[in-house]
Amino acid sequence: MSITEYFDLLFTDYTLRNISLGTAVLGIICGMLGSFAVLRKQSLLGDAISHAALPGIAVAFLITGAKDTNILLLGALVSGLIGAFWIRGMISKTHLKSDTALGLILSLFFGFGMMLLTYIQKQPNANQAGLDKYLFGQAATLVTSDVQLMVIVTGIALLVVLLFWKEFKLLLFDQDYTKTLGFNTKFIDILITFFIVLAIVIGLQTVGVVLMSAMLLAPAAAARQWTNTLATMVILAALIGGFSGVFGTAISATQNNLSTGPVIVLVASFFVVVSFVFSPTRGLLFKQIRLLKNRRDLQLKKTLQFMYGIAQTHENIDHPHTIRILNNFQGFTKKSLRKMEQNQWILLNKQQWSLTSKGFAEAQNLFNQQPQHE
Amino acid sequence: MTQKIAIQVDDLTVAYNYKPVLWDIDLVIPQGVLMAIVGPNGAGKSTLIKAVLGIIDPIAGSVAIFGKPYKKQRKLVAYVPQKGSVDWDFPTTALDVVMMGTYGSLGWIKRPGQKQKKAALEALEKVDMLSFKSRQISQLSGGQQQRIFLARALVQNASIYFMDEPFQGVDASTEIAIINILKELRKAGKTVVVVHHDLQTVPEYFDWVTFLNVKKIATGAVKDIFNDDNLTKTYGINYKVAVNK
């Protein structure tokens, strides 16, 4: 299947439409809430929570004996929340640093989950097969009701983000100050954490426990490179997440044996790389270009400053001087002199140069200038 | 004295784990003073402010603002945290940070509107930062960031201001700008409490002082109690002798 065929089928084929819609919505909610996680410096929280959700799935299966997605995800939600609040408690009540607490909970819950999964696989229950899809995700198993659930959860998350936007921003920037303004920081914190857990849980079926944190972090990290306002960052992260979902699905649908979850994560990571290199303000490429340009500019200005010093000793500033007079100053070349002429700082006449009034003013104001980059 | 009492702290004790950081602090701060809290590193100066503001839970003690518990008087109190306590790479602008000062009076969910924006712009003007209003906060110098924090507190239009080392790492012109604003606040009858490090400037900037070193050493008017005896008790060395050696 080619990419064009994919987009033709997108509107007619039931499975393909489900998967594309599901991954797009998942990308949107993860990008949106992932921005908050990244700005709170809780990037690894997502990883710990998604791993902590695994035993919940296994326990839910053991109790009900059935593979109803909603019930399994409910189990994941409960155990994810237990993990998340256990981490919170550990950080606030003990001397452990947050990375230690995250690592501990992650491995403890994941180990317990894996133990239960192996136990379940040895059971004589015909239903058991396929639980391991929650490890790496299997987008192909998405059915309409799953996608509906994703859309509803994303809608609620969006509503909550819009309602509590001001409170979220305040808490993200300055938690102590938030408290002194009379807001219940614990409530805001729990609200954010709850929705991050929810986003992770609805992504488990598609992307899986192991890669889920990338869905949260990659779009947010990419979006941060392009903007300096929170609203734009959140919207951009949601868009990047959504696009990664659709493109990832398209790529995996048009190739044989490419599983969807990892491809989506790779597409999102591609966005990260592109953003880190090409962002106009924070990107590595333009930073380097700006650095080189500034250096060249400064070299020109140094030469200009030298000329200014000479011109000052004469009554009329446009008095011509021979170029040879610059020889004991190393910073100029033929090319740089021509560049200065282009800037209308100097006039060149055979082997002589003279300062223009524009060049004189430029040299005079060299140290009074405001930086150009806002 | 007929002066009203702005802040009254009784028996305030704070401990991290087993180590007491503040021990049985009693403090009465009259309205309309500009007060410095001085003491060595680890004396609990910031902790005192944070405990008064409820950011840290004390083990014991109570705080009254104009005679009523602090929780009921929150809107009368503004806070300027240490500049280093937040991440200045946060994606937002100077104006937006100052607007945060209006969030408390807005309460839950309600969005800031034109009225709040106008107040924020006025506060930016007061700290001489109006031309930087759309600047991303990471692009501001340390002194400018401190001014933004001050403007955010000014927007709250409070009666009492708590400031945690507002002069830390700022240049001379910012320091003068800030102290002039603080003196203006005092003139307007506000009470200002400042954690301060530079002992040289205490008599010049402040009219009230509290010496703190886990316990309260002394509190009162600068002209009465800012002396060698209290400095020695607080810092454990004879301050003037040590400086002039």
CSV table of C-alpha atoms in Angstrom, one decimal, chain A:
chain,number,residue,atom,x,y,z
A,1,MET,CA,0.0,0.0,0.0
A,2,SER,CA,1.3,3.4,-0.8
A,3,ILE,CA,0.8,6.6,1.2
A,4,THR,CA,-1.8,7.9,-1.3
A,5,GLU,CA,-3.7,4.7,-1.0
A,6,TYR,CA,-3.5,5.1,2.7
A,7,PHE,CA,-5.2,8.4,2.6
A,8,ASP,CA,-7.9,7.1,0.2
A,9,LEU,CA,-8.6,4.2,2.6
A,10,LEU,CA,-8.5,6.5,5.6
A,11,PHE,CA,-12.1,7.5,5.0
A,12,THR,CA,-13.5,4.1,3.9
A,13,ASP,CA,-11.6,1.5,5.9
A,14,TYR,CA,-13.0,0.9,9.3
A,15,THR,CA,-9.8,-0.3,11.0
A,16,LEU,CA,-7.6,2.2,9.5
A,17,ARG,CA,-9.9,5.1,10.4
A,18,ASN,CA,-10.2,3.9,13.9
A,19,ILE,CA,-6.4,3.5,14.3
A,20,SER,CA,-5.7,6.9,12.7
A,21,LEU,CA,-8.3,8.7,14.8
A,22,GLY,CA,-7.2,7.0,17.9
A,23,THR,CA,-3.5,7.7,17.5
A,24,ALA,CA,-4.2,11.3,16.5
A,25,VAL,CA,-6.3,11.9,19.6
A,26,LEU,CA,-3.8,10.2,21.8
A,27,GLY,CA,-1.0,12.4,20.4
A,28,ILE,CA,-3.1,15.5,21.1
A,29,ILE,CA,-3.8,14.7,24.8
A,30,CYS,CA,-0.3,13.5,25.4
A,31,GLY,CA,1.2,16.6,23.8
A,32,MET,CA,-1.0,18.9,25.8
A,33,LEU,CA,-0.5,17.3,29.2
A,34,GLY,CA,3.1,16.4,28.4
A,35,SER,CA,3.9,20.1,28.2
A,36,PHE,CA,2.9,20.4,31.9
A,37,ALA,CA,5.0,17.4,32.8
A,38,VAL,CA,8.1,18.8,31.0
A,39,LEU,CA,7.7,22.3,32.5
A,40,ARG,CA,7.4,20.8,36.0
A,41,LYS,CA,10.6,18.9,35.4
A,42,GLN,CA,8.7,15.7,35.9
A,43,SER,CA,9.7,14.2,32.5
A,44,LEU,CA,10.3,10.8,34.0
A,45,LEU,CA,7.1,10.7,36.0
A,46,GLY,CA,5.3,9.5,32.8
A,47,ASP,CA,7.7,6.6,32.5
A,48,ALA,CA,7.2,5.6,36.0
A,49,ILE,CA,3.4,5.8,35.8
A,50,SER,CA,3.1,3.8,32.6
A,51,HIS,CA,5.2,1.0,34.1
A,52,ALA,CA,3.3,1.2,37.3
A,53,ALA,CA,0.1,0.6,35.3
A,54,LEU,CA,1.1,-2.9,34.2
A,55,PRO,CA,0.2,-4.8,37.4
A,56,GLY,CA,-3.2,-3.2,37.4
A,57,ILE,CA,-3.9,-4.7,34.0
A,58,ALA,CA,-2.8,-8.1,35.2
A,59,VAL,CA,-4.8,-7.9,38.4
A,60,ALA,CA,-7.9,-6.7,36.6
A,61,PHE,CA,-7.6,-9.8,34.3
A,62,LEU,CA,-7.1,-12.2,37.2
A,63,ILE,CA,-10.2,-10.9,39.0
A,64,THR,CA,-12.6,-10.8,36.1
A,65,GLY,CA,-11.0,-13.5,33.9
A,66,ALA,CA,-12.1,-11.6,30.8
A,67,LYS,CA,-10.2,-9.3,28.4
A,68,ASP,CA,-12.6,-6.4,28.4
A,69,THR,CA,-10.5,-3.4,27.5
A,70,ASN,CA,-12.3,-0.9,29.7
A,71,ILE,CA,-11.9,-3.1,32.8
A,72,LEU,CA,-8.3,-3.7,32.1
A,73,LEU,CA,-7.7,0.0,31.6
A,74,LEU,CA,-9.6,0.7,34.8
A,75,GLY,CA,-7.1,-1.6,36.6
A,76,ALA,CA,-4.2,0.3,34.9
A,77,LEU,CA,-5.7,3.6,36.1
A,78,VAL,CA,-5.9,2.4,39.7
A,79,SER,CA,-2.4,1.0,39.8
A,80,GLY,CA,-1.0,4.0,37.9
A,81,LEU,CA,-2.6,6.4,40.4
A,82,ILE,CA,-1.2,4.3,43.3
A,83,GLY,CA,2.2,4.5,41.7
A,84,ALA,CA,2.0,8.2,41.1
A,85,PHE,CA,0.9,9.2,44.6
A,86,TRP,CA,3.3,6.7,46.2
A,87,ILE,CA,6.1,8.6,44.3
A,88,ARG,CA,4.7,11.9,45.5
A,89,GLY,CA,4.5,10.7,49.1
A,90,MET,CA,8.0,9.3,49.0
A,91,ILE,CA,9.5,12.6,47.8
A,92,SER,CA,7.7,14.7,50.3
A,93,LYS,CA,8.0,12.4,53.3
A,94,THR,CA,11.5,10.9,53.0
A,95,HIS,CA,15.0,12.2,52.1
A,96,LEU,CA,14.9,10.4,48.8
A,97,LYS,CA,15.4,12.5,45.7
A,98,SER,CA,12.7,12.3,43.0
A,99,ASP,CA,14.8,10.3,40.5
A,100,THR,CA,15.4,7.6,43.1
A,101,ALA,CA,11.7,7.5,44.0
A,102,LEU,CA,10.7,7.3,40.3
A,103,GLY,CA,13.2,4.5,39.7
A,104,LEU,CA,12.1,2.5,42.7
A,105,ILE,CA,8.4,2.7,41.9
A,106,LEU,CA,9.0,2.0,38.2
A,107,SER,CA,11.0,-1.2,38.8
A,108,LEU,CA,8.9,-2.4,41.7
A,109,PHE,CA,5.6,-2.1,39.8
A,110,PHE,CA,7.0,-3.3,36.5
A,111,GLY,CA,8.6,-6.3,38.2
A,112,PHE,CA,5.4,-7.1,39.9
A,113,GLY,CA,3.4,-6.7,36.7
A,114,MET,CA,5.8,-9.0,34.7
A,115,MET,CA,5.6,-11.6,37.4
A,116,LEU,CA,1.8,-11.6,37.2
A,117,LEU,CA,1.9,-11.7,33.4
A,118,THR,CA,4.0,-14.9,33.4
A,119,TYR,CA,1.8,-16.4,36.0
A,120,ILE,CA,-1.3,-15.7,33.9
A,121,GLN,CA,0.4,-17.2,30.8
A,122,LYS,CA,0.8,-20.5,32.7
A,123,GLN,CA,-3.0,-20.6,33.4
A,124,PRO,CA,-5.2,-23.0,31.5
A,125,ASN,CA,-7.5,-20.2,30.6
A,126,ALA,CA,-7.9,-19.8,26.8
A,127,ASN,CA,-8.5,-16.1,27.2
A,128,GLN,CA,-5.0,-15.3,28.5
A,129,ALA,CA,-3.3,-14.8,25.2
A,130,GLY,CA,-2.6,-11.2,24.1
A,131,LEU,CA,-2.2,-9.5,27.5
A,132,ASP,CA,1.4,-8.8,26.6
A,133,LYS,CA,0.2,-6.4,23.9
A,134,TYR,CA,0.1,-3.8,26.6
A,135,LEU,CA,3.9,-4.0,26.9
A,136,PHE,CA,4.6,-2.6,23.4
A,137,GLY,CA,1.1,-1.7,22.3
A,138,GLN,CA,-0.9,-2.9,19.4
A,139,ALA,CA,-2.8,-0.2,17.6
A,140,ALA,CA,-4.5,-2.7,15.3
A,141,THR,CA,-6.7,-3.9,18.2
A,142,LEU,CA,-8.4,-0.5,18.6
A,143,VAL,CA,-12.1,-0.7,18.1
A,144,THR,CA,-14.7,2.1,17.8
A,145,SER,CA,-15.5,2.0,21.5
A,146,ASP,CA,-11.9,2.4,22.4
A,147,VAL,CA,-11.5,5.4,20.2
A,148,GLN,CA,-14.7,6.9,21.7
A,149,LEU,CA,-13.3,6.5,25.1
A,150,MET,CA,-10.1,8.3,24.0
A,151,VAL,CA,-12.1,11.2,22.5
A,152,ILE,CA,-14.2,11.6,25.6
A,153,VAL,CA,-11.2,11.6,28.0
A,154,THR,CA,-9.3,14.0,25.7
A,155,GLY,CA,-12.4,16.3,25.6
A,156,ILE,CA,-12.6,16.3,29.4
A,157,ALA,CA,-8.9,17.0,29.8
A,158,LEU,CA,-9.1,19.9,27.4
A,159,LEU,CA,-12.0,21.3,29.3
A,160,VAL,CA,-10.1,21.0,32.6
A,161,VAL,CA,-7.0,22.6,31.1
A,162,LEU,CA,-9.1,25.5,29.8
A,163,LEU,CA,-10.9,26.0,33.1
A,164,PHE,CA,-7.9,25.8,35.3
A,165,TRP,CA,-5.4,27.4,32.8
A,166,LYS,CA,-4.5,30.3,35.1
A,167,GLU,CA,-4.0,28.0,38.1
A,168,PHE,CA,-1.9,25.5,36.2
A,169,LYS,CA,0.3,28.2,34.8
A,170,LEU,CA,0.8,29.7,38.2
A,171,LEU,CA,1.6,26.4,39.8
A,172,LEU,CA,4.0,25.5,37.1
A,173,PHE,CA,5.9,28.7,37.4
A,174,ASP,CA,6.0,29.4,41.1
A,175,GLN,CA,4.4,26.9,43.5
A,176,ASP,CA,5.2,28.8,46.8
A,177,TYR,CA,3.7,32.0,45.4
A,178,THR,CA,0.6,30.1,44.3
A,179,LYS,CA,0.1,29.0,47.9
A,180,THR,CA,0.4,32.5,49.3
A,181,LEU,CA,-2.3,33.8,46.9
A,182,GLY,CA,-4.7,31.4,48.6
A,183,PHE,CA,-4.9,28.6,46.1
A,184,ASN,CA,-4.9,25.0,47.2
A,185,THR,CA,-1.7,23.8,45.5
A,186,LYS,CA,-2.3,20.2,46.5
A,187,PHE,CA,-5.6,20.2,44.6
A,188,ILE,CA,-4.0,21.7,41.5
A,189,ASP,CA,-1.1,19.3,41.7
A,190,ILE,CA,-3.4,16.3,42.1
A,191,LEU,CA,-5.6,17.5,39.2
A,192,ILE,CA,-2.6,17.7,36.8
A,193,THR,CA,-1.1,14.4,38.0
A,194,PHE,CA,-4.5,12.7,37.6
A,195,PHE,CA,-4.9,13.8,34.0
A,196,ILE,CA,-1.4,12.8,33.2
A,197,VAL,CA,-2.1,9.3,34.5
A,198,LEU,CA,-5.3,9.2,32.6
A,199,ALA,CA,-3.6,10.2,29.3
A,200,ILE,CA,-1.0,7.5,29.9
A,201,VAL,CA,-3.6,4.8,30.6
A,202,ILE,CA,-5.6,5.4,27.4
A,203,GLY,CA,-2.4,5.2,25.4
A,204,LEU,CA,-1.3,1.8,26.8
A,205,GLN,CA,-3.3,-0.2,24.3
A,206,THR,CA,-1.8,1.7,21.4
A,207,VAL,CA,1.8,2.5,22.3
A,208,GLY,CA,2.4,0.3,25.3
A,209,VAL,CA,3.9,0.6,28.8
A,210,VAL,CA,7.5,0.8,27.6
A,211,LEU,CA,7.3,3.6,25.1
A,212,MET,CA,4.5,5.6,26.6
A,213,SER,CA,6.6,8.3,28.2
A,214,ALA,CA,8.1,9.3,24.8
A,215,MET,CA,4.5,10.2,23.7
A,216,LEU,CA,4.4,12.7,26.6
A,217,LEU,CA,7.8,14.1,26.3
A,218,ALA,CA,8.7,14.3,22.6
A,219,PRO,CA,6.0,16.6,21.4
A,220,ALA,CA,6.4,18.9,24.4
A,221,ALA,CA,10.2,19.0,24.0
A,222,ALA,CA,9.8,19.8,20.3
A,223,ALA,CA,7.2,22.5,20.8
A,224,ARG,CA,9.3,24.3,23.5
A,225,GLN,CA,11.9,25.1,20.8
A,226,TRP,CA,9.6,27.1,18.7
A,227,THR,CA,7.8,29.4,21.2
A,228,ASN,CA,8.2,31.4,24.4
A,229,THR,CA,4.6,31.5,25.5
A,230,LEU,CA,2.9,28.7,27.4
A,231,ALA,CA,-0.3,28.7,25.3
A,232,THR,CA,1.5,28.4,22.0
A,233,MET,CA,3.7,25.6,23.4
A,234,VAL,CA,0.7,23.6,24.6
A,235,ILE,CA,-1.2,24.0,21.3
A,236,LEU,CA,1.9,23.2,19.3
A,237,ALA,CA,2.7,20.2,21.4
A,238,ALA,CA,-0.8,18.9,20.8
A,239,LEU,CA,-0.5,19.4,17.1
A,240,ILE,CA,2.9,17.7,16.9
A,241,GLY,CA,1.5,14.8,18.9
A,242,GLY,CA,-1.5,14.5,16.7
A,243,PHE,CA,0.6,14.7,13.5
A,244,SER,CA,3.0,12.1,14.9
A,245,GLY,CA,0.0,9.8,15.5
A,246,VAL,CA,-1.4,10.1,12.0
A,247,PHE,CA,1.9,10.0,10.2
A,248,GLY,CA,3.2,7.1,12.3
A,249,THR,CA,0.0,5.2,11.5
A,250,ALA,CA,0.3,6.0,7.8
A,251,ILE,CA,3.9,4.8,7.7
A,252,SER,CA,3.2,1.6,9.6
A,253,ALA,CA,0.1,0.9,7.5
A,254,THR,CA,2.0,1.2,4.2
A,255,GLN,CA,4.8,-1.1,5.2
A,256,ASN,CA,4.6,-4.7,6.2
A,257,ASN,CA,5.5,-5.7,9.7
A,258,LEU,CA,6.1,-2.3,11.2
A,259,SER,CA,4.2,-2.0,14.4
A,260,THR,CA,2.4,1.3,14.9
A,261,GLY,CA,3.5,2.4,18.5
A,262,PRO,CA,7.2,2.5,17.9
A,263,VAL,CA,6.8,4.2,14.5
A,264,ILE,CA,4.7,6.9,16.1
A,265,VAL,CA,7.4,7.4,18.7
A,266,LEU,CA,10.0,7.6,16.0
A,267,VAL,CA,8.0,10.2,14.1
A,268,ALA,CA,7.6,12.3,17.3
A,269,SER,CA,11.4,12.0,17.9
A,270,PHE,CA,12.0,13.1,14.4
A,271,PHE,CA,10.1,16.3,15.2
A,272,VAL,CA,12.3,16.8,18.3
A,273,VAL,CA,15.5,16.5,16.2
A,274,VAL,CA,14.2,18.9,13.6
A,275,SER,CA,13.1,21.4,16.3
A,276,PHE,CA,16.5,21.2,18.1
A,277,VAL,CA,18.3,21.9,14.8
A,278,PHE,CA,16.1,24.3,12.9
A,279,SER,CA,14.2,26.4,15.5
A,280,PRO,CA,15.0,30.0,14.6
A,281,THR,CA,15.6,31.2,18.1
A,282,ARG,CA,16.8,28.2,20.1
A,283,GLY,CA,17.9,25.9,17.3
A,284,LEU,CA,21.5,24.8,17.0
A,285,LEU,CA,21.8,25.7,13.3
A,286,PHE,CA,20.6,29.3,13.6
A,287,LYS,CA,22.5,29.8,16.8
A,288,GLN,CA,25.7,28.9,15.0
A,289,ILE,CA,24.8,31.1,12.0
A,290,ARG,CA,24.1,34.0,14.4
A,291,LEU,CA,27.3,33.4,16.2
A,292,LEU,CA,29.4,33.5,13.0
A,293,LYS,CA,27.5,36.6,11.7
A,294,ASN,CA,28.0,38.5,14.9
A,295,ARG,CA,31.7,37.7,14.8
A,296,ARG,CA,32.0,39.0,11.3
A,297,ASP,CA,30.1,42.1,12.2
A,298,LEU,CA,32.3,42.7,15.2
A,299,GLN,CA,35.4,42.4,13.1
A,300,LEU,CA,34.1,45.0,10.7
A,301,LYS,CA,33.2,47.2,13.6
A,302,LYS,CA,36.6,46.8,15.1
A,303,THR,CA,38.2,48.0,11.8
A,304,LEU,CA,35.7,50.9,11.7
A,305,GLN,CA,36.6,51.8,15.3
A,306,PHE,CA,40.3,51.9,14.3
A,307,MET,CA,39.4,54.2,11.3
A,308,TYR,CA,37.3,56.3,13.6
A,309,GLY,CA,40.3,56.9,15.8
A,310,ILE,CA,42.4,58.0,12.8
A,311,ALA,CA,39.6,60.2,11.4
A,312,GLN,CA,39.1,61.9,14.7
A,313,THR,CA,42.6,63.4,14.5
A,314,HIS,CA,41.6,65.4,11.4
A,315,GLU,CA,39.2,68.3,11.3
A,316,ASN,CA,37.0,67.0,8.5
A,317,ILE,CA,36.0,63.4,9.1
A,318,ASP,CA,35.9,62.5,5.4
A,319,HIS,CA,39.6,63.3,4.9
A,320,PRO,CA,41.0,60.4,2.8
A,321,HIS,CA,43.7,58.2,4.2
A,322,THR,CA,45.8,55.6,2.5
A,323,ILE,CA,44.9,52.0,3.1
A,324,ARG,CA,48.5,51.2,4.0
A,325,ILE,CA,47.9,53.1,7.2
A,326,LEU,CA,45.7,50.2,8.3
A,327,ASN,CA,48.6,47.7,7.9
A,328,ASN,CA,49.6,47.7,11.5
A,329,PHE,CA,46.1,46.6,12.3
A,330,GLN,CA,45.4,43.0,11.6
A,331,GLY,CA,41.6,42.9,11.4
A,332,PHE,CA,40.9,43.9,7.8
A,333,THR,CA,40.9,42.3,4.4
A,334,LYS,CA,40.0,43.5,0.9
A,335,LYS,CA,36.7,41.7,1.3
A,336,SER,CA,35.9,43.4,4.6
A,337,LEU,CA,36.8,46.8,3.2
A,338,ARG,CA,34.4,46.2,0.4
A,339,LYS,CA,31.7,45.1,2.8
A,340,MET,CA,32.2,48.3,4.8
A,341,GLU,CA,31.8,50.2,1.5
A,342,GLN,CA,28.5,48.3,0.9
A,343,ASN,CA,27.4,49.4,4.4
A,344,GLN,CA,28.2,53.0,3.3
A,345,TRP,CA,30.5,53.4,6.3
A,346,ILE,CA,33.5,54.3,4.1
A,347,LEU,CA,34.3,55.4,0.6
A,348,LEU,CA,37.1,53.6,-1.3
A,349,ASN,CA,39.1,55.5,-3.9
A,350,LYS,CA,42.0,53.6,-5.3
A,351,GLN,CA,44.5,53.0,-2.5
A,352,GLN,CA,42.7,55.5,-0.2
A,353,TRP,CA,39.7,55.3,2.2
A,354,SER,CA,37.6,57.9,3.8
A,355,LEU,CA,35.0,57.7,6.5
A,356,THR,CA,31.4,58.7,5.7
A,357,SER,CA,29.2,60.6,8.1
A,358,LYS,CA,27.1,57.4,8.5
A,359,GLY,CA,30.3,55.4,9.3
A,360,PHE,CA,31.3,58.1,11.8
A,361,ALA,CA,28.0,58.0,13.5
A,362,GLU,CA,28.0,54.2,13.6
A,363,ALA,CA,31.5,54.1,15.2
A,364,GLN,CA,30.4,56.8,17.7
A,365,ASN,CA,27.4,54.8,18.8
A,366,LEU,CA,29.0,51.4,18.8
A,367,PHE,CA,28.9,51.0,22.6
A,368,ASN,CA,25.5,52.6,23.2
A,369,GLN,CA,23.6,50.2,21.1
A,370,GLN,CA,20.8,48.0,22.4
A,371,PRO,CA,21.1,44.3,21.7
A,372,GLN,CA,19.2,43.4,18.6
A,373,HIS,CA,17.8,40.1,19.7
A,374,GLU,CA,14.7,40.4,21.8
